[in-house]
mmCIF file of C-alpha atoms in Angstrom:
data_model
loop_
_atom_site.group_PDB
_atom_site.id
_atom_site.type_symbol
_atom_site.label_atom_id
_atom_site.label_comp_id
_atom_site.label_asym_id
_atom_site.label_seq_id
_atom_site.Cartn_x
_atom_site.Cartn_y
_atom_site.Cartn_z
ATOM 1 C CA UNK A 1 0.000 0.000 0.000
ATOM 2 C CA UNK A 2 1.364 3.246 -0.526
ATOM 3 C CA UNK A 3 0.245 4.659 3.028
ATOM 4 C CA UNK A 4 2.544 1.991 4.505
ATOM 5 C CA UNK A 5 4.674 3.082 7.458
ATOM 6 C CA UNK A 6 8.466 3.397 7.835
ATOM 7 C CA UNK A 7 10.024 2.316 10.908
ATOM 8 C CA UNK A 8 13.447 4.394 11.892
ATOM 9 C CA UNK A 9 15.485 3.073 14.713
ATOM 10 C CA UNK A 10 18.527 3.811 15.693
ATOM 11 C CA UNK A 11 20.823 3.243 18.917
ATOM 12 C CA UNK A 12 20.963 4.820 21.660
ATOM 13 C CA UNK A 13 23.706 7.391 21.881
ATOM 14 C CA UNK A 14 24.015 11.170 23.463
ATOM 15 C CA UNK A 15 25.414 12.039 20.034
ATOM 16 C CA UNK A 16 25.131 9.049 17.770
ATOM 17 C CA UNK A 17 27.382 10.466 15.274
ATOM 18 C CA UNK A 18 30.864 10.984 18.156
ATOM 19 C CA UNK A 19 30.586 6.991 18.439
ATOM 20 C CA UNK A 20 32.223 4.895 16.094
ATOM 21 C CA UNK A 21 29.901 1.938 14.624
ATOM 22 C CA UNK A 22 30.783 -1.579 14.418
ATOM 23 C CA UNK A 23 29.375 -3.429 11.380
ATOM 24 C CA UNK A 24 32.009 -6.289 10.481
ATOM 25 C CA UNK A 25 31.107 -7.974 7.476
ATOM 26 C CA UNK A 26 30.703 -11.557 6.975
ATOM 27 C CA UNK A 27 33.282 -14.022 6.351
ATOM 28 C CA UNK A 28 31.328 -16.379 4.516
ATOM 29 C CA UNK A 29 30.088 -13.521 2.144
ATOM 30 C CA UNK A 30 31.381 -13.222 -1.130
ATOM 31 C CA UNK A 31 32.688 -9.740 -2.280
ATOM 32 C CA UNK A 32 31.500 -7.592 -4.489
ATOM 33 C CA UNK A 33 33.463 -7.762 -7.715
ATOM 34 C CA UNK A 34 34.729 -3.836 -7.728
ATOM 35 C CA UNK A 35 37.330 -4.255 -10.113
ATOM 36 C CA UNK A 36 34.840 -3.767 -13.401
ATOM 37 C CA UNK A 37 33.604 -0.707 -11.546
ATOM 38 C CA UNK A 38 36.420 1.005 -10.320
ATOM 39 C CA UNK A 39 39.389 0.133 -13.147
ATOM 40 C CA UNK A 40 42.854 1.344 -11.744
ATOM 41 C CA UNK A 41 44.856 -0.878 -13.313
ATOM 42 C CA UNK A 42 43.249 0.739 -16.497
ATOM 43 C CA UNK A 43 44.189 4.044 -15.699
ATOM 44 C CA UNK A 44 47.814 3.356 -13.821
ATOM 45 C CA UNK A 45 46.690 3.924 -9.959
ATOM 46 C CA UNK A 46 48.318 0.859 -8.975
ATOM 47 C CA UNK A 47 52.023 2.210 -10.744
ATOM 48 C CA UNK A 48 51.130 5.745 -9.075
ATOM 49 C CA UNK A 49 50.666 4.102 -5.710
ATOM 50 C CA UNK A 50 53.871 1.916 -6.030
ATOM 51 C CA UNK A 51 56.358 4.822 -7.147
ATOM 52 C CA UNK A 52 54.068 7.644 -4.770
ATOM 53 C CA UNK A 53 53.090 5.347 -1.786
ATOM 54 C CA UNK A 54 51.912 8.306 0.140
ATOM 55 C CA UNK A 55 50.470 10.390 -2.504
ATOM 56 C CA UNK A 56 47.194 8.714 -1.483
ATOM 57 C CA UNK A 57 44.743 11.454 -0.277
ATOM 58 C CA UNK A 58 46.269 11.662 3.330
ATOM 59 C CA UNK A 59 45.952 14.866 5.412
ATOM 60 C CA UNK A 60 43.093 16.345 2.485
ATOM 61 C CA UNK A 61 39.770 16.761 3.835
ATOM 62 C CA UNK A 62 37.059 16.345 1.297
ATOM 63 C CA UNK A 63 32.908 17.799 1.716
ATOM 64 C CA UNK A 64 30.922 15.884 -0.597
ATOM 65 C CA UNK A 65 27.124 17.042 -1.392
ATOM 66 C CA UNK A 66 25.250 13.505 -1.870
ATOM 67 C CA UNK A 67 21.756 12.604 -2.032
ATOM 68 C CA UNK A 68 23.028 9.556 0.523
ATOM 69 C CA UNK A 69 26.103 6.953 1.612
ATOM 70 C CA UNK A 70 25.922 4.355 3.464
ATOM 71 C CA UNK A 71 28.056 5.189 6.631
ATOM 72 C CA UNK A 72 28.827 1.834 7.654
ATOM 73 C CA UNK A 73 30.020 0.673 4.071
ATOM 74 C CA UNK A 74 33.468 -0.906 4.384
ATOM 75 C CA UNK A 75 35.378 1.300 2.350
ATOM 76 C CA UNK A 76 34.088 4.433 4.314
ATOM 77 C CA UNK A 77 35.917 3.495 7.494
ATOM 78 C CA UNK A 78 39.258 4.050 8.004
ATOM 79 C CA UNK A 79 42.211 5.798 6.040
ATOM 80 C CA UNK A 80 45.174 4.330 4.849
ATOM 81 C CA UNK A 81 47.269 6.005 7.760
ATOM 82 C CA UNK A 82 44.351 4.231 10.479
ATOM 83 C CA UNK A 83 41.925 7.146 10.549
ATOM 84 C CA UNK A 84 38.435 7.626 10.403
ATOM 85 C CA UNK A 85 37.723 8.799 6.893
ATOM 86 C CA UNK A 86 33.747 10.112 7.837
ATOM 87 C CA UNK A 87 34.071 13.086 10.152
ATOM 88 C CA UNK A 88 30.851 14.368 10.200
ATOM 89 C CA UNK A 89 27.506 13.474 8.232
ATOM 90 C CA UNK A 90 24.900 16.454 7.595
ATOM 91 C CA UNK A 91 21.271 14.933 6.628
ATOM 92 C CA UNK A 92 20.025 17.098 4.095
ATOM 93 C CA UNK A 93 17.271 15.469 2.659
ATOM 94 C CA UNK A 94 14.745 16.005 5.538
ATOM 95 C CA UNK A 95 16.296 15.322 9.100
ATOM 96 C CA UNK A 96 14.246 15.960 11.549
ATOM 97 C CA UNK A 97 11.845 14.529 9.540
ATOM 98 C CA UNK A 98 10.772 11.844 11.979
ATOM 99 C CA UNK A 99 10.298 12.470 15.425
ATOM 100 C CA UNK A 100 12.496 9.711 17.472
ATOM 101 C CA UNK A 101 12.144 10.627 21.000
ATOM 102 C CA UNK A 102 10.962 7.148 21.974
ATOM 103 C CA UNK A 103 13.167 4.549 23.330
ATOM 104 C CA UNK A 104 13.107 0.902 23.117
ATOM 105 C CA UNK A 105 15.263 -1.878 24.416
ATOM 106 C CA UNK A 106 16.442 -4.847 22.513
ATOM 107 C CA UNK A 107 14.018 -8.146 22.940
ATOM 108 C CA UNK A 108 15.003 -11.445 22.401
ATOM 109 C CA UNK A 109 12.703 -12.840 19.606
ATOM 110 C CA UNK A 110 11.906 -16.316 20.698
ATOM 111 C CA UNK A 111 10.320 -17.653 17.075
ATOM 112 C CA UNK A 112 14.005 -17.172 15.533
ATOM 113 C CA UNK A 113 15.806 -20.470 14.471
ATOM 114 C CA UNK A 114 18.136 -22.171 16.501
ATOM 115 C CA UNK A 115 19.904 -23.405 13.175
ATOM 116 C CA UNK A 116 20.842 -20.004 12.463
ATOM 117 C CA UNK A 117 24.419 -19.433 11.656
ATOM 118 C CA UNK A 118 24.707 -16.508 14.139
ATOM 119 C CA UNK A 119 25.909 -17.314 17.599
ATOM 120 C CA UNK A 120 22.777 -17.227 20.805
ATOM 121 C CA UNK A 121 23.826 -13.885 21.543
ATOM 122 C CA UNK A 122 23.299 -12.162 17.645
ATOM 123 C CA UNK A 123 20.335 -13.838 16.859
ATOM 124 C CA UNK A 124 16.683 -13.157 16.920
ATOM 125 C CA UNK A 125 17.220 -9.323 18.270
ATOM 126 C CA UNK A 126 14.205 -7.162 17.768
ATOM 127 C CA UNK A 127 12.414 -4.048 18.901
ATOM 128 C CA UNK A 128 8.660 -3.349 18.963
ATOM 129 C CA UNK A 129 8.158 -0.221 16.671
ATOM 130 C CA UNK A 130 5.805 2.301 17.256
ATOM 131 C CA UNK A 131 3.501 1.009 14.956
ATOM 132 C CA UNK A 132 3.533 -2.827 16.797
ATOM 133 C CA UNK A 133 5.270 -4.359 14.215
ATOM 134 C CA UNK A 134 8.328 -5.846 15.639
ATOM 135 C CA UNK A 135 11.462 -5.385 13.740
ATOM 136 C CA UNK A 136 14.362 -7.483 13.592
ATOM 137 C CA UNK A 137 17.724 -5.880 13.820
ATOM 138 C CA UNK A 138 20.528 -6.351 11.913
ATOM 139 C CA UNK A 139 22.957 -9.210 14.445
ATOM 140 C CA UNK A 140 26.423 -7.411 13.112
ATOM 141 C CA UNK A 141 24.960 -3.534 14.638
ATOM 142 C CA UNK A 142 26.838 -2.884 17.854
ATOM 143 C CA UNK A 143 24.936 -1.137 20.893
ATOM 144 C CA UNK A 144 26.063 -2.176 23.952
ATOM 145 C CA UNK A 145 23.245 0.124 25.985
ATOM 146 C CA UNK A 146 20.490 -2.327 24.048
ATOM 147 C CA UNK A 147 18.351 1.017 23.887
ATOM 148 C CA UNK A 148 17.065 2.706 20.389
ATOM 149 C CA UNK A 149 15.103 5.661 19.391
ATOM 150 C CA UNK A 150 12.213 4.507 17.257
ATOM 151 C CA UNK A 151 9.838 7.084 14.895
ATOM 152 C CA UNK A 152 7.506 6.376 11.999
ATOM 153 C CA UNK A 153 6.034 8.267 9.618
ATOM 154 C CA UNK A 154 4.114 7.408 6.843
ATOM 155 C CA UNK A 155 5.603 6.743 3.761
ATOM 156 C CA UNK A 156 2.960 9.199 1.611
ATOM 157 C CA UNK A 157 5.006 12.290 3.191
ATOM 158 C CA UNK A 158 8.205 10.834 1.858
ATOM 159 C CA UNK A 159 7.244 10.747 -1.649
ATOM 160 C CA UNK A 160 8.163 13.885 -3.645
ATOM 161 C CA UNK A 161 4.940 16.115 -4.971
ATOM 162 C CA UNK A 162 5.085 15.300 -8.394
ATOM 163 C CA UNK A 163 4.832 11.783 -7.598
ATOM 164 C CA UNK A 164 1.554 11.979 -5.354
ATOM 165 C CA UNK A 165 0.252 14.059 -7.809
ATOM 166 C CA UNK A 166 0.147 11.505 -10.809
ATOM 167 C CA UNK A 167 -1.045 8.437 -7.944
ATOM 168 C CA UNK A 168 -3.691 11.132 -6.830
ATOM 169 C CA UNK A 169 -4.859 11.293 -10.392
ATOM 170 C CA UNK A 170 -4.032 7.626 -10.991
ATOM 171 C CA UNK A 171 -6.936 6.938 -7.837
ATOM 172 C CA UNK A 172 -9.477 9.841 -9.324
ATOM 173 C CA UNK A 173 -9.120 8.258 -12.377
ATOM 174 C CA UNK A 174 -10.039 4.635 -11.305
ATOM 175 C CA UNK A 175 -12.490 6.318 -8.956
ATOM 176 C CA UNK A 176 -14.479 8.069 -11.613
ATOM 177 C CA UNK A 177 -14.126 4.335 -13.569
ATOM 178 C CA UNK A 178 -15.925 2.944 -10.483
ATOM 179 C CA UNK A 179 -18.923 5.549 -10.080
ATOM 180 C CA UNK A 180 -19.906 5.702 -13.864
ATOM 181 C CA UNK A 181 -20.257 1.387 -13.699
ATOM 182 C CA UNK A 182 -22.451 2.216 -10.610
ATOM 183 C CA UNK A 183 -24.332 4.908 -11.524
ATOM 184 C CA UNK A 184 -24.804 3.348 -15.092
ATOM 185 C CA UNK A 185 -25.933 -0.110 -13.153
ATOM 186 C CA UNK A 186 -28.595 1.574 -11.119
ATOM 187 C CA UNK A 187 -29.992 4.091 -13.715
ATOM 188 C CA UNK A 188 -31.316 0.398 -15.589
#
């Protein structure tokens, strides 16, 4: 339906962005085959790199304008001298958006699998949402407090103007479709 709901959670933090997150990536997983993507061999990084070993971006601070990352990606972590390569994140498509004052505290879901592959401790973690939906958390997010901030808000008021307007149409349309078979049906 498009009046569904989105659930936003998030840990518990006085400043969620000062705290480093933890998302280690799974061993068994396969990587992502980046080397079609992003060709430096092609273009001679690798040679660069070997005769320039430090001529690698270090000590240059870069603002990006993006319409959204992924924070916890793996290459988005650390620099190649060890440091954290995000130092601040700005949300400036709509934060504040969703109102997250409520808290809510991890609960061990007791209808998860015990052939899982993730240890007793990782799996089965959820939170009950604001809406009563529970919602299962990803096992590899780190919060040792256990607490979140939940919000919803519907997903209508997400979707940009234009694009209401044509399913507003789209439902007058199919609406009007409706009413002339009824009115046609009862006018016999």
């Amino acid at each position: 339906s498009l009046f569904s709901q989105c659930s936003f959670v998030w840990q518990s933090e006085p400043h969620p962005r000062k705290k480093e997150i933890s998302m280690s990536s799974s061993s068994s997983a396969t990587p992502f085959p980046v080397e079609g993507i992003i060709p430096k061999q092609d273009i001679g990084v690798e040679s660069f790199l070997q005769n320039f070993p430090t001529f690698d971006g270090r000590g240059v601070i870069v603002g990006l304008f993006d319409s959204g990352i992924d924070p916890a990606a793996e290459g988005l972590q650390v620099t190649s001298d060890g440091k954290r390569k995000i130092i601040d994140i700005v949300d400036c498509s709509g934060s504040g958006d969703v109102v997250t004052s409520t808290i809510r505290k991890t609960e061990k879901d007791s209808s998860s699998s015990s052939s899982s592959s993730l240890s007793s401790s990782q799996e089965g973690l959820t939170i009950k949402g604001l809406t009563g939906r529970t919602l299962q958390l990803n096992p590899n997010w780190v919060n040792p407090s256990g607490e979140w901030y939940v919000g919803f808000k519907n997903l209508w008021d997400l979707y940009p103007r234009s694009f209401r307007s044509t399913i507003e149409q789209h439902r007058k349309t199919q609406w009007a479709e409706k009413q002339s078979h009824l009115v046609a049906s009862l006018s016999r």
